[in-house]
PDB file of C-alpha atoms and ligand atoms in Angstrom:
ATOM      1  CA  MET A   1      24.290 -14.627  -2.181  1.00 94.00           C
ATOM      2  CA  ARG A   2      22.099 -16.344  -2.475  1.00 96.00           C
ATOM      3  CA  HIS A   3      22.405 -20.792  -2.272  1.00 98.00           C
ATOM      4  CA  LEU A   4      19.682 -23.567  -2.816  1.00 98.00           C
ATOM      5  CA  ILE A   5      20.974 -26.865  -0.361  1.00 97.00           C
ATOM      6  CA  ASP A   6      17.500 -27.370   1.150  1.00 94.00           C
ATOM      7  CA  PRO A   7      13.960 -27.887  -0.521  1.00 90.00           C
ATOM      8  CA  MET A   8      12.481 -25.092   1.123  1.00 94.00           C
ATOM      9  CA  ASP A   9      15.712 -22.775   0.890  1.00 96.00           C
ATOM     10  CA  LEU A  10      13.149 -21.308  -2.101  1.00 97.00           C
ATOM     11  CA  ASN A  11       9.586 -19.914  -0.990  1.00 97.00           C
ATOM     12  CA  VAL A  12       6.605 -20.506  -2.390  1.00 97.00           C
ATOM     13  CA  GLN A  13       6.246 -17.237  -4.089  1.00 98.00           C
ATOM     14  CA  GLU A  14      10.222 -17.903  -5.580  1.00 98.00           C
ATOM     15  CA  THR A  15       9.066 -20.967  -6.817  1.00 98.00           C
ATOM     16  CA  LYS A  16       5.344 -19.838  -8.935  1.00 98.00           C
ATOM     17  CA  GLU A  17       8.372 -17.053  -9.973  1.00 98.00           C
ATOM     18  CA  LEU A  18      11.458 -20.306 -10.784  1.00 98.00           C
ATOM     19  CA  LEU A  19       8.526 -21.882 -12.370  1.00 98.00           C
ATOM     20  CA  ALA A  20       7.150 -19.455 -14.324  1.00 98.00           C
ATOM     21  CA  LEU A  21      10.551 -18.824 -16.213  1.00 98.00           C
ATOM     22  CA  ALA A  22      11.385 -22.661 -16.858  1.00 98.00           C
ATOM     23  CA  ASN A  23       7.943 -21.991 -19.039  1.00 98.00           C
ATOM     24  CA  ASP A  24       8.533 -18.822 -20.372  1.00 98.00           C
ATOM     25  CA  ILE A  25      12.171 -20.868 -22.076  1.00 98.00           C
ATOM     26  CA  ILE A  26      10.611 -23.160 -22.965  1.00 98.00           C
ATOM     27  CA  LEU A  27       8.726 -21.282 -25.210  1.00 98.00           C
ATOM     28  CA  HIS A  28      11.147 -18.714 -25.617  1.00 98.00           C
ATOM     29  CA  LYS A  29      14.536 -20.261 -26.002  1.00 96.00           C
ATOM     30  CA  ASP A  30      16.263 -18.055 -28.601  1.00 97.00           C
ATOM     31  CA  LYS A  31      15.271 -14.936 -25.717  1.00 97.00           C
ATOM     32  CA  TYR A  32      17.486 -16.720 -22.659  1.00 98.00           C
ATOM     33  CA  SER A  33      20.313 -18.157 -25.282  1.00 98.00           C
ATOM     34  CA  GLU A  34      23.070 -14.653 -24.406  1.00 98.00           C
ATOM     35  CA  VAL A  35      21.801 -13.868 -20.837  1.00 98.00           C
ATOM     36  CA  CYS A  36      25.024 -16.025 -18.921  1.00 98.00           C
ATOM     37  CA  LYS A  37      27.189 -15.054 -21.536  1.00 98.00           C
ATOM     38  CA  GLY A  38      30.817 -14.255 -19.770  1.00 98.00           C
ATOM     39  CA  LYS A  39      29.376 -16.385 -17.025  1.00 98.00           C
ATOM     40  CA  LYS A  40      30.500 -19.802 -15.399  1.00 98.00           C
ATOM     41  CA  LEU A  41      29.066 -22.737 -14.089  1.00 98.00           C
ATOM     42  CA  ALA A  42      31.640 -25.420 -12.485  1.00 98.00           C
ATOM     43  CA  THR A  43      30.061 -28.880 -12.173  1.00 98.00           C
ATOM     44  CA  LEU A  44      31.684 -30.690  -8.022  1.00 98.00           C
ATOM     45  CA  PHE A  45      30.089 -33.937  -8.519  1.00 98.00           C
ATOM     46  CA  PHE A  46      31.823 -36.351  -6.257  1.00 96.00           C
ATOM     47  CA  GLU A  47      29.577 -39.110  -7.440  1.00 94.00           C
ATOM     48  CA  PRO A  48      27.918 -40.350  -9.759  1.00 94.00           C
ATOM     49  CA  SER A  49      26.012 -38.846 -11.939  1.00 96.00           C
ATOM     50  CA  THR A  50      24.096 -38.805 -15.620  1.00 97.00           C
ATOM     51  CA  ARG A  51      21.269 -36.283 -15.181  1.00 97.00           C
ATOM     52  CA  THR A  52      21.136 -33.698 -13.408  1.00 98.00           C
ATOM     53  CA  ARG A  53      25.103 -33.005 -14.256  1.00 98.00           C
ATOM     54  CA  LEU A  54      24.894 -33.126 -18.332  1.00 98.00           C
ATOM     55  CA  SER A  55      21.395 -31.161 -17.711  1.00 98.00           C
ATOM     56  CA  PHE A  56      23.069 -28.473 -15.724  1.00 98.00           C
ATOM     57  CA  GLU A  57      26.055 -27.899 -18.112  1.00 98.00           C
ATOM     58  CA  ALA A  58      23.476 -27.733 -21.203  1.00 98.00           C
ATOM     59  CA  ALA A  59      21.417 -25.604 -19.576  1.00 98.00           C
ATOM     60  CA  MET A  60      24.589 -22.669 -19.537  1.00 98.00           C
ATOM     61  CA  MET A  61      25.709 -23.868 -22.304  1.00 98.00           C
ATOM     62  CA  GLU A  62      21.518 -22.752 -23.766  1.00 98.00           C
ATOM     63  CA  LEU A  63      22.537 -19.685 -21.784  1.00 98.00           C
ATOM     64  CA  GLY A  64      25.059 -17.944 -23.678  1.00 98.00           C
ATOM     65  CA  GLY A  65      28.015 -19.225 -20.989  1.00 98.00           C
ATOM     66  CA  ASN A  66      30.450 -22.181 -19.731  1.00 98.00           C
ATOM     67  CA  VAL A  67      30.965 -24.678 -18.367  1.00 98.00           C
ATOM     68  CA  LEU A  68      33.797 -26.929 -15.786  1.00 98.00           C
ATOM     69  CA  GLY A  69      34.110 -28.898 -13.969  1.00 97.00           C
ATOM     70  CA  PHE A  70      34.826 -32.951 -12.047  1.00 96.00           C
ATOM     71  CA  SER A  71      32.125 -35.999 -13.124  1.00 96.00           C
ATOM     72  CA  SER A  72      34.303 -37.263 -10.034  1.00 94.00           C
ATOM     73  CA  ALA A  73      35.714 -37.234  -6.442  1.00 93.00           C
ATOM     74  CA  ASP A  74      38.551 -39.818  -8.028  1.00 91.00           C
ATOM     75  CA  SER A  75      39.053 -37.292 -10.458  1.00 90.00           C
ATOM     76  CA  SER A  76      39.742 -34.312  -7.924  1.00 92.00           C
ATOM     77  CA  SER A  77      41.807 -33.509  -5.392  1.00 92.00           C
ATOM     78  CA  ALA A  78      40.042 -34.498  -2.521  1.00 92.00           C
ATOM     79  CA  THR A  79      41.619 -38.431  -3.025  1.00 92.00           C
ATOM     80  CA  LYS A  80      45.134 -36.096  -1.837  1.00 94.00           C
ATOM     81  CA  GLY A  81      42.731 -34.857   1.083  1.00 93.00           C
ATOM     82  CA  GLU A  82      41.332 -32.105   0.365  1.00 94.00           C
ATOM     83  CA  SER A  83      38.251 -30.676   1.989  1.00 94.00           C
ATOM     84  CA  VAL A  84      35.175 -29.725   0.762  1.00 94.00           C
ATOM     85  CA  HIS A  85      35.441 -25.351   2.292  1.00 93.00           C
ATOM     86  CA  ASP A  86      39.206 -25.451   0.306  1.00 95.00           C
ATOM     87  CA  THR A  87      38.182 -26.972  -3.355  1.00 96.00           C
ATOM     88  CA  VAL A  88      34.758 -24.284  -3.346  1.00 96.00           C
ATOM     89  CA  GLN A  89      36.618 -21.741  -1.849  1.00 96.00           C
ATOM     90  CA  VAL A  90      39.156 -22.366  -5.287  1.00 97.00           C
ATOM     91  CA  VAL A  91      36.733 -23.019  -7.984  1.00 97.00           C
ATOM     92  CA  GLY A  92      35.374 -19.827  -6.918  1.00 97.00           C
ATOM     93  CA  CYS A  93      37.834 -18.238  -8.080  1.00 97.00           C
ATOM     94  CA  TYR A  94      37.441 -19.840 -11.527  1.00 98.00           C
ATOM     95  CA  ALA A  95      33.761 -19.657 -11.274  1.00 98.00           C
ATOM     96  CA  ASP A  96      30.703 -17.601 -11.027  1.00 98.00           C
ATOM     97  CA  ILE A  97      27.871 -20.270  -9.864  1.00 98.00           C
ATOM     98  CA  ILE A  98      28.388 -24.604  -8.697  1.00 98.00           C
ATOM     99  CA  ALA A  99      26.554 -26.765  -8.911  1.00 98.00           C
ATOM    100  CA  MET A 100      28.191 -29.798  -5.902  1.00 98.00           C
ATOM    101  CA  ARG A 101      27.187 -33.219  -5.658  1.00 97.00           C
ATOM    102  CA  HIS A 102      27.825 -35.549  -2.449  1.00 96.00           C
ATOM    103  CA  PRO A 103      27.871 -38.794  -0.539  1.00 93.00           C
ATOM    104  CA  LYS A 104      27.868 -36.804   2.522  1.00 94.00           C
ATOM    105  CA  GLU A 105      24.639 -35.051   4.098  1.00 94.00           C
ATOM    106  CA  GLY A 106      25.060 -32.273   4.681  1.00 96.00           C
ATOM    107  CA  ALA A 107      28.459 -31.004   2.287  1.00 97.00           C
ATOM    108  CA  PRO A 108      27.048 -28.920  -0.001  1.00 97.00           C
ATOM    109  CA  LEU A 109      25.966 -26.949   3.286  1.00 97.00           C
ATOM    110  CA  LEU A 110      29.249 -26.731   4.789  1.00 96.00           C
ATOM    111  CA  ALA A 111      30.605 -25.372   1.407  1.00 96.00           C
ATOM    112  CA  SER A 112      28.171 -23.268   1.200  1.00 97.00           C
ATOM    113  CA  LEU A 113      29.536 -21.499   4.054  1.00 95.00           C
ATOM    114  CA  LYS A 114      32.844 -20.394   2.257  1.00 88.00           C
ATOM    115  CA  SER A 115      31.667 -20.166  -0.518  1.00 96.00           C
ATOM    116  CA  PRO A 116      32.576 -16.706  -2.687  1.00 97.00           C
ATOM    117  CA  VAL A 117      29.898 -18.067  -5.314  1.00 98.00           C
ATOM    118  CA  PRO A 118      26.299 -19.531  -5.339  1.00 98.00           C
ATOM    119  CA  ILE A 119      26.502 -23.211  -3.880  1.00 98.00           C
ATOM    120  CA  ILE A 120      23.632 -25.932  -5.560  1.00 98.00           C
ATOM    121  CA  ASN A 121      22.770 -28.617  -3.976  1.00 98.00           C
ATOM    122  CA  ALA A 122      22.765 -31.289  -6.521  1.00 98.00           C
ATOM    123  CA  GLY A 123      22.147 -33.488  -4.732  1.00 96.00           C
ATOM    124  CA  ASP A 124      23.720 -35.151  -0.874  1.00 94.00           C
ATOM    125  CA  GLY A 125      23.689 -38.148   0.311  1.00 88.00           C
ATOM    126  CA  GLY A 126      20.094 -39.881   1.591  1.00 83.00           C
ATOM    127  CA  HIS A 127      19.636 -35.627   2.409  1.00 88.00           C
ATOM    128  CA  TYR A 128      18.332 -33.372  -0.604  1.00 91.00           C
ATOM    129  CA  HIS A 129      17.795 -32.110  -3.725  1.00 95.00           C
ATOM    130  CA  PRO A 130      16.264 -29.735  -4.566  1.00 96.00           C
ATOM    131  CA  THR A 131      17.251 -28.811  -8.019  1.00 98.00           C
ATOM    132  CA  GLN A 132      15.138 -32.909  -8.418  1.00 98.00           C
ATOM    133  CA  THR A 133      12.673 -31.373  -6.418  1.00 98.00           C
ATOM    134  CA  LEU A 134      12.285 -27.897  -9.209  1.00 98.00           C
ATOM    135  CA  THR A 135      12.388 -30.401 -11.916  1.00 98.00           C
ATOM    136  CA  ASP A 136       9.280 -32.414  -9.828  1.00 98.00           C
ATOM    137  CA  LEU A 137       7.317 -29.550  -9.638  1.00 98.00           C
ATOM    138  CA  LEU A 138       7.025 -28.540 -12.473  1.00 98.00           C
ATOM    139  CA  THR A 139       6.174 -31.474 -14.416  1.00 98.00           C
ATOM    140  CA  ILE A 140       3.278 -31.662 -12.118  1.00 98.00           C
ATOM    141  CA  GLN A 141       1.896 -28.390 -13.054  1.00 98.00           C
ATOM    142  CA  ARG A 142       2.787 -28.606 -16.927  1.00 98.00           C
ATOM    143  CA  GLU A 143       1.689 -32.835 -16.741  1.00 98.00           C
ATOM    144  CA  LYS A 144      -1.687 -31.474 -13.904  1.00 98.00           C
ATOM    145  CA  GLY A 145      -2.176 -28.312 -14.728  1.00 97.00           C
ATOM    146  CA  ARG A 146      -2.240 -27.518 -10.393  1.00 97.00           C
ATOM    147  CA  LEU A 147       0.300 -27.793  -7.665  1.00 98.00           C
ATOM    148  CA  GLU A 148      -3.071 -28.679  -5.563  1.00 97.00           C
ATOM    149  CA  ASP A 149      -4.983 -30.405  -5.159  1.00 97.00           C
ATOM    150  CA  PHE A 150      -4.062 -34.210  -6.494  1.00 98.00           C
ATOM    151  CA  THR A 151      -3.782 -37.523  -4.922  1.00 98.00           C
ATOM    152  CA  ILE A 152       0.230 -39.021  -5.164  1.00 98.00           C
ATOM    153  CA  GLY A 153       1.301 -42.269  -4.663  1.00 98.00           C
ATOM    154  CA  PHE A 154       5.372 -42.449  -3.556  1.00 98.00           C
ATOM    155  CA  CYS A 155       7.322 -45.878  -4.581  1.00 97.00           C
ATOM    156  CA  GLY A 156       9.919 -47.468  -3.541  1.00 95.00           C
ATOM    157  CA  ASP A 157      12.686 -46.999  -1.764  1.00 93.00           C
ATOM    158  CA  LEU A 158      10.845 -43.982   0.388  1.00 95.00           C
ATOM    159  CA  LYS A 159      14.363 -44.597   3.307  1.00 92.00           C
ATOM    160  CA  PHE A 160      17.085 -43.690   0.915  1.00 88.00           C
ATOM    161  CA  GLY A 161      15.127 -41.727  -1.647  1.00 87.00           C
ATOM    162  CA  ARG A 162      16.414 -37.980  -1.399  1.00 88.00           C
ATOM    163  CA  THR A 163      14.297 -37.215  -4.115  1.00 93.00           C
ATOM    164  CA  VAL A 164      10.947 -38.210  -2.398  1.00 95.00           C
ATOM    165  CA  HIS A 165      12.193 -36.317   1.179  1.00 94.00           C
ATOM    166  CA  SER A 166      12.295 -32.930  -0.864  1.00 93.00           C
ATOM    167  CA  LEU A 167       9.680 -33.022  -2.866  1.00 96.00           C
ATOM    168  CA  ILE A 168       7.268 -34.018   0.089  1.00 97.00           C
ATOM    169  CA  LYS A 169       8.945 -31.542   2.017  1.00 95.00           C
ATOM    170  CA  ALA A 170       7.859 -29.118  -1.220  1.00 96.00           C
ATOM    171  CA  LEU A 171       4.838 -30.313  -1.716  1.00 97.00           C
ATOM    172  CA  SER A 172       3.503 -29.873   2.362  1.00 97.00           C
ATOM    173  CA  ARG A 173       3.420 -26.373   1.269  1.00 97.00           C
ATOM    174  CA  TYR A 174       0.822 -26.314  -1.285  1.00 97.00           C
ATOM    175  CA  PRO A 175      -3.287 -27.544  -0.528  1.00 96.00           C
ATOM    176  CA  ASN A 176      -5.411 -29.954  -0.508  1.00 96.00           C
ATOM    177  CA  ILE A 177      -2.765 -33.073  -0.986  1.00 97.00           C
ATOM    178  CA  ARG A 178      -2.659 -36.540   0.000  1.00 97.00           C
ATOM    179  CA  TYR A 179      -0.415 -38.685   0.237  1.00 98.00           C
ATOM    180  CA  ILE A 180       0.226 -42.391   0.060  1.00 98.00           C
ATOM    181  CA  LEU A 181       3.523 -43.356   0.888  1.00 98.00           C
ATOM    182  CA  ILE A 182       4.415 -47.445  -0.946  1.00 97.00           C
ATOM    183  CA  SER A 183       7.242 -49.421   0.711  1.00 96.00           C
ATOM    184  CA  PRO A 184       8.132 -52.512   1.804  1.00 94.00           C
ATOM    185  CA  LYS A 185       8.871 -52.157   5.711  1.00 93.00           C
ATOM    186  CA  GLU A 186      12.245 -51.452   6.272  1.00 91.00           C
ATOM    187  CA  LEU A 187      12.075 -48.736   3.298  1.00 92.00           C
ATOM    188  CA  GLN A 188       9.546 -46.627   4.648  1.00 95.00           C
ATOM    189  CA  VAL A 189      10.140 -42.777   5.155  1.00 95.00           C
ATOM    190  CA  PRO A 190      12.657 -41.327   7.738  1.00 93.00           C
ATOM    191  CA  ASP A 191      10.990 -40.366  11.066  1.00 94.00           C
ATOM    192  CA  TYR A 192      11.999 -37.051  10.241  1.00 91.00           C
ATOM    193  CA  ILE A 193      10.314 -36.492   7.661  1.00 94.00           C
ATOM    194  CA  ARG A 194       6.939 -38.536   9.142  1.00 94.00           C
ATOM    195  CA  THR A 195       7.569 -35.790  12.401  1.00 95.00           C
ATOM    196  CA  GLU A 196       8.965 -33.074  10.722  1.00 92.00           C
ATOM    197  CA  VAL A 197       7.003 -32.754   7.634  1.00 94.00           C
ATOM    198  CA  PHE A 198       3.809 -34.436   7.782  1.00 96.00           C
ATOM    199  CA  GLU A 199       2.894 -34.475  11.569  1.00 95.00           C
ATOM    200  CA  ASN A 200       4.484 -31.359  12.362  1.00 95.00           C
ATOM    201  CA  LYS A 201       2.483 -29.185  10.073  1.00 95.00           C
ATOM    202  CA  HIS A 202      -0.728 -32.046  10.363  1.00 95.00           C
ATOM    203  CA  ILE A 203      -1.062 -33.551   7.113  1.00 96.00           C
ATOM    204  CA  SER A 204      -2.403 -36.436   6.842  1.00 92.00           C
ATOM    205  CA  TYR A 205      -0.892 -40.047   4.985  1.00 96.00           C
ATOM    206  CA  ARG A 206      -1.091 -43.574   4.876  1.00 97.00           C
ATOM    207  CA  GLN A 207       2.025 -45.799   4.752  1.00 97.00           C
ATOM    208  CA  VAL A 208       0.855 -48.734   2.155  1.00 97.00           C
ATOM    209  CA  GLU A 209       3.059 -52.466   1.031  1.00 96.00           C
ATOM    210  CA  SER A 210       0.921 -53.155  -1.588  1.00 95.00           C
ATOM    211  CA  MET A 211       0.506 -50.698  -5.195  1.00 96.00           C
ATOM    212  CA  ASP A 212      -2.037 -52.680  -6.692  1.00 96.00           C
ATOM    213  CA  GLU A 213      -4.295 -51.128  -3.872  1.00 96.00           C
ATOM    214  CA  VAL A 214      -3.913 -47.607  -4.137  1.00 98.00           C
ATOM    215  CA  ILE A 215      -3.057 -47.317  -7.575  1.00 98.00           C
ATOM    216  CA  GLY A 216      -6.401 -46.868  -9.061  1.00 98.00           C
ATOM    217  CA  GLU A 217      -6.726 -43.828  -7.073  1.00 98.00           C
ATOM    218  CA  LEU A 218      -3.806 -41.706  -7.464  1.00 98.00           C
ATOM    219  CA  ASP A 219      -3.153 -38.762 -10.218  1.00 98.00           C
ATOM    220  CA  VAL A 220       0.700 -38.533  -9.513  1.00 98.00           C
ATOM    221  CA  LEU A 221       2.916 -42.176  -9.049  1.00 98.00           C
ATOM    222  CA  TYR A 222       6.365 -41.137  -8.065  1.00 98.00           C
ATOM    223  CA  MET A 223       8.421 -44.459  -8.610  1.00 97.00           C
ATOM    224  CA  THR A 224      12.118 -44.845  -7.656  1.00 96.00           C
ATOM    225  CA  ARG A 225      14.820 -47.076  -7.557  1.00 90.00           C
ATOM    226  CA  VAL A 226      15.330 -49.434  -4.342  1.00 87.00           C
ATOM    227  CA  GLN A 227      19.719 -47.480  -3.498  1.00 77.00           C
ATOM    228  CA  ARG A 228      22.193 -50.018  -3.757  1.00 77.00           C
ATOM    229  CA  GLU A 229      24.805 -47.618  -3.293  1.00 74.00           C
ATOM    230  CA  ARG A 230      22.824 -47.079   0.325  1.00 72.00           C
ATOM    231  CA  PHE A 231      22.850 -50.316   1.645  1.00 71.00           C
ATOM    232  CA  PHE A 232      25.537 -52.108   4.080  1.00 71.00           C
ATOM    233  CA  ASN A 233      23.958 -55.648   2.692  1.00 83.00           C
ATOM    234  CA  GLU A 234      23.985 -56.686  -0.357  1.00 84.00           C
ATOM    235  CA  ALA A 235      22.109 -59.572   0.628  1.00 83.00           C
ATOM    236  CA  ASP A 236      18.834 -56.669   1.681  1.00 80.00           C
ATOM    237  CA  TYR A 237      19.098 -54.827  -1.525  1.00 80.00           C
ATOM    238  CA  ILE A 238      18.510 -58.046  -3.476  1.00 85.00           C
ATOM    239  CA  ARG A 239      15.428 -59.119  -1.578  1.00 82.00           C
ATOM    240  CA  LEU A 240      14.170 -55.800  -2.027  1.00 76.00           C
ATOM    241  CA  LYS A 241      14.961 -54.773  -4.807  1.00 85.00           C
ATOM    242  CA  ASP A 242      12.146 -56.538  -7.195  1.00 81.00           C
ATOM    243  CA  THR A 243       9.717 -55.577  -4.616  1.00 86.00           C
ATOM    244  CA  TYR A 244       7.394 -53.460  -7.397  1.00 93.00           C
ATOM    245  CA  ILE A 245       7.428 -53.155 -10.552  1.00 95.00           C
ATOM    246  CA  LEU A 246       5.453 -51.292 -12.389  1.00 97.00           C
ATOM    247  CA  ASP A 247       3.892 -52.475 -16.126  1.00 97.00           C
ATOM    248  CA  THR A 248       1.003 -52.949 -18.317  1.00 97.00           C
ATOM    249  CA  ASP A 249      -0.781 -54.964 -16.470  1.00 97.00           C
ATOM    250  CA  LYS A 250      -0.703 -53.329 -12.986  1.00 96.00           C
ATOM    251  CA  LEU A 251      -1.436 -49.968 -15.298  1.00 97.00           C
ATOM    252  CA  LYS A 252      -4.586 -51.594 -16.304  1.00 97.00           C
ATOM    253  CA  LYS A 253      -5.942 -50.399 -12.978  1.00 96.00           C
ATOM    254  CA  ALA A 254      -5.019 -46.631 -12.960  1.00 98.00           C
ATOM    255  CA  LYS A 255      -7.007 -43.768 -13.254  1.00 98.00           C
ATOM    256  CA  GLN A 256      -7.201 -42.360 -17.715  1.00 97.00           C
ATOM    257  CA  GLU A 257      -5.642 -38.571 -15.801  1.00 97.00           C
ATOM    258  CA  LEU A 258      -2.483 -40.852 -14.184  1.00 98.00           C
ATOM    259  CA  SER A 259       0.783 -39.179 -13.870  1.00 98.00           C
ATOM    260  CA  ILE A 260       4.245 -41.528 -13.279  1.00 98.00           C
ATOM    261  CA  LEU A 261       7.487 -39.682 -12.154  1.00 98.00           C
ATOM    262  CA  HIS A 262      10.512 -41.477 -11.795  1.00 98.00           C
ATOM    263  CA  PRO A 263      13.801 -39.175 -10.813  1.00 97.00           C
ATOM    264  CA  LEU A 264      15.592 -41.830 -13.110  1.00 97.00           C
ATOM    265  CA  PRO A 265      18.237 -44.061 -13.526  1.00 95.00           C
ATOM    266  CA  ARG A 266      15.585 -46.429 -13.704  1.00 95.00           C
ATOM    267  CA  VAL A 267      16.831 -50.055 -12.713  1.00 92.00           C
ATOM    268  CA  ASN A 268      13.644 -52.440 -12.957  1.00 91.00           C
ATOM    269  CA  GLU A 269      10.974 -50.724 -11.449  1.00 95.00           C
ATOM    270  CA  ILE A 270       9.170 -49.746 -14.280  1.00 97.00           C
ATOM    271  CA  SER A 271       8.686 -51.940 -16.931  1.00 97.00           C
ATOM    272  CA  THR A 272       9.941 -50.413 -20.216  1.00 97.00           C
ATOM    273  CA  LYS A 273       6.998 -51.229 -22.143  1.00 97.00           C
ATOM    274  CA  VAL A 274       4.754 -48.883 -20.021  1.00 98.00           C
ATOM    275  CA  ASP A 275       7.763 -46.183 -22.067  1.00 98.00           C
ATOM    276  CA  ASP A 276       4.583 -46.173 -24.678  1.00 97.00           C
ATOM    277  CA  ASP A 277       2.149 -44.911 -22.310  1.00 97.00           C
ATOM    278  CA  PRO A 278       0.195 -41.376 -22.767  1.00 97.00           C
ATOM    279  CA  ARG A 279       0.539 -41.905 -18.656  1.00 98.00           C
ATOM    280  CA  ALA A 280       4.125 -41.859 -18.336  1.00 98.00           C
ATOM    281  CA  CYS A 281       6.351 -38.985 -17.722  1.00 98.00           C
ATOM    282  CA  TYR A 282       9.533 -39.649 -17.031  1.00 98.00           C
ATOM    283  CA  PHE A 283      12.017 -38.735 -20.252  1.00 98.00           C
ATOM    284  CA  ARG A 284       9.565 -35.121 -20.430  1.00 98.00           C
ATOM    285  CA  GLN A 285      10.185 -34.784 -16.696  1.00 98.00           C
ATOM    286  CA  ALA A 286      14.594 -34.783 -17.265  1.00 98.00           C
ATOM    287  CA  LEU A 287      13.827 -32.751 -19.960  1.00 98.00           C
ATOM    288  CA  ASN A 288      12.248 -30.104 -17.937  1.00 98.00           C
ATOM    289  CA  GLY A 289      15.207 -30.166 -15.631  1.00 98.00           C
ATOM    290  CA  LYS A 290      17.591 -28.584 -17.695  1.00 98.00           C
ATOM    291  CA  TYR A 291      14.877 -25.956 -18.164  1.00 98.00           C
ATOM    292  CA  VAL A 292      14.589 -25.421 -14.624  1.00 98.00           C
ATOM    293  CA  ARG A 293      17.936 -25.331 -13.387  1.00 98.00           C
ATOM    294  CA  MET A 294      18.431 -22.905 -16.478  1.00 98.00           C
ATOM    295  CA  ALA A 295      15.989 -20.587 -14.396  1.00 98.00           C
ATOM    296  CA  LEU A 296      17.973 -21.233 -10.867  1.00 98.00           C
ATOM    297  CA  ILE A 297      21.132 -20.474 -12.693  1.00 98.00           C
ATOM    298  CA  MET A 298      19.626 -16.822 -13.843  1.00 98.00           C
ATOM    299  CA  LYS A 299      18.082 -16.380 -10.294  1.00 98.00           C
ATOM    300  CA  LEU A 300      20.572 -17.463  -8.389  1.00 98.00           C
ATOM    301  CA  LEU A 301      23.337 -15.278 -10.481  1.00 98.00           C
ATOM    302  CA  GLU A 302      20.486 -12.465 -10.377  1.00 97.00           C
ATOM    303  CA  LEU A 303      20.363 -12.264 -14.057  1.00 96.00           C
TER     304      LEU A 303
HETATM  305  N1   CP B   1      17.184 -37.683 -11.636  1.00 63.98           N
HETATM  306  C1   CP B   1      19.687 -37.508 -11.141  1.00 63.98           C
HETATM  307  O1   CP B   1      19.666 -36.806  -9.802  1.00 63.98           O
HETATM  308  O2   CP B   1      19.621 -38.243 -11.945  1.00 63.98           O
HETATM  309  P1   CP B   1      21.029 -39.248 -12.088  1.00 63.98           P
HETATM  310  O3   CP B   1      21.772 -39.503 -10.701  1.00 63.98           O
HETATM  311  O4   CP B   1      21.795 -39.491 -13.473  1.00 63.98           O
HETATM  312  O5   CP B   1      21.683 -36.786 -11.979  1.00 63.98           O
END
């Protein structure tokens, strides 16, 4: 039985096949409309979500399956003290596959050790978000036509942004990618990403504080929001939250072929005026998330 806990749980070949399946689903939706008939997906969300939970549910419905679950810890027996171990052993009696989001780093991994069904990590604290990574890879591939040889700028909260950590880790397996990390000093990527990914794999990267200085070099700009829920101190959040705001003026310096991604939700970091620019990919990215999750459900259920 396979789980998806870490963005590296699927190797490059498996990722290629999964993205190819997602692309085929986009082209031939009818072909897949009954492949999960009789199967159930449980979404166990101990932390809020719009895209991940609903795209998982839509994905299972479009595959002909059914969904059950909860959208907050408050509406589950976690409030009575039930452990994630016990929760997944019970939910595994009701569902064929589980997507779990949890505020504690490592909770989906812990759950996978006892689960009778595949567990998908739908985000664990500030750690990883592997299905967002698959969404991002599919989006980059569809927008740029390749997963190699480009310059990507990650901008915003690179410390707490789990989507950033996951995507950097996954991209480190593809050749000729140039990384520019744009953040205030307090929100730089954690040391383990610097050492385990960049330094161990001898991948060079630049850290800068100004977006203006580098925007003209980028092929992909991955914007992120400052993660209020992970801050210990509200005053620090207020001071840092509007450090970067991408607007139409800033985009004048960018390449015409730039692709702007954002895992969403957005707060202030991209002006809504940018939404009409063809370089804005983030709503297409959210749609890609549903198709890649359809492909992932099929893979983990071996359908
Ligand atoms: N991108 C993402 O994980 O969004 P949600 O928090 O709405 O699921």
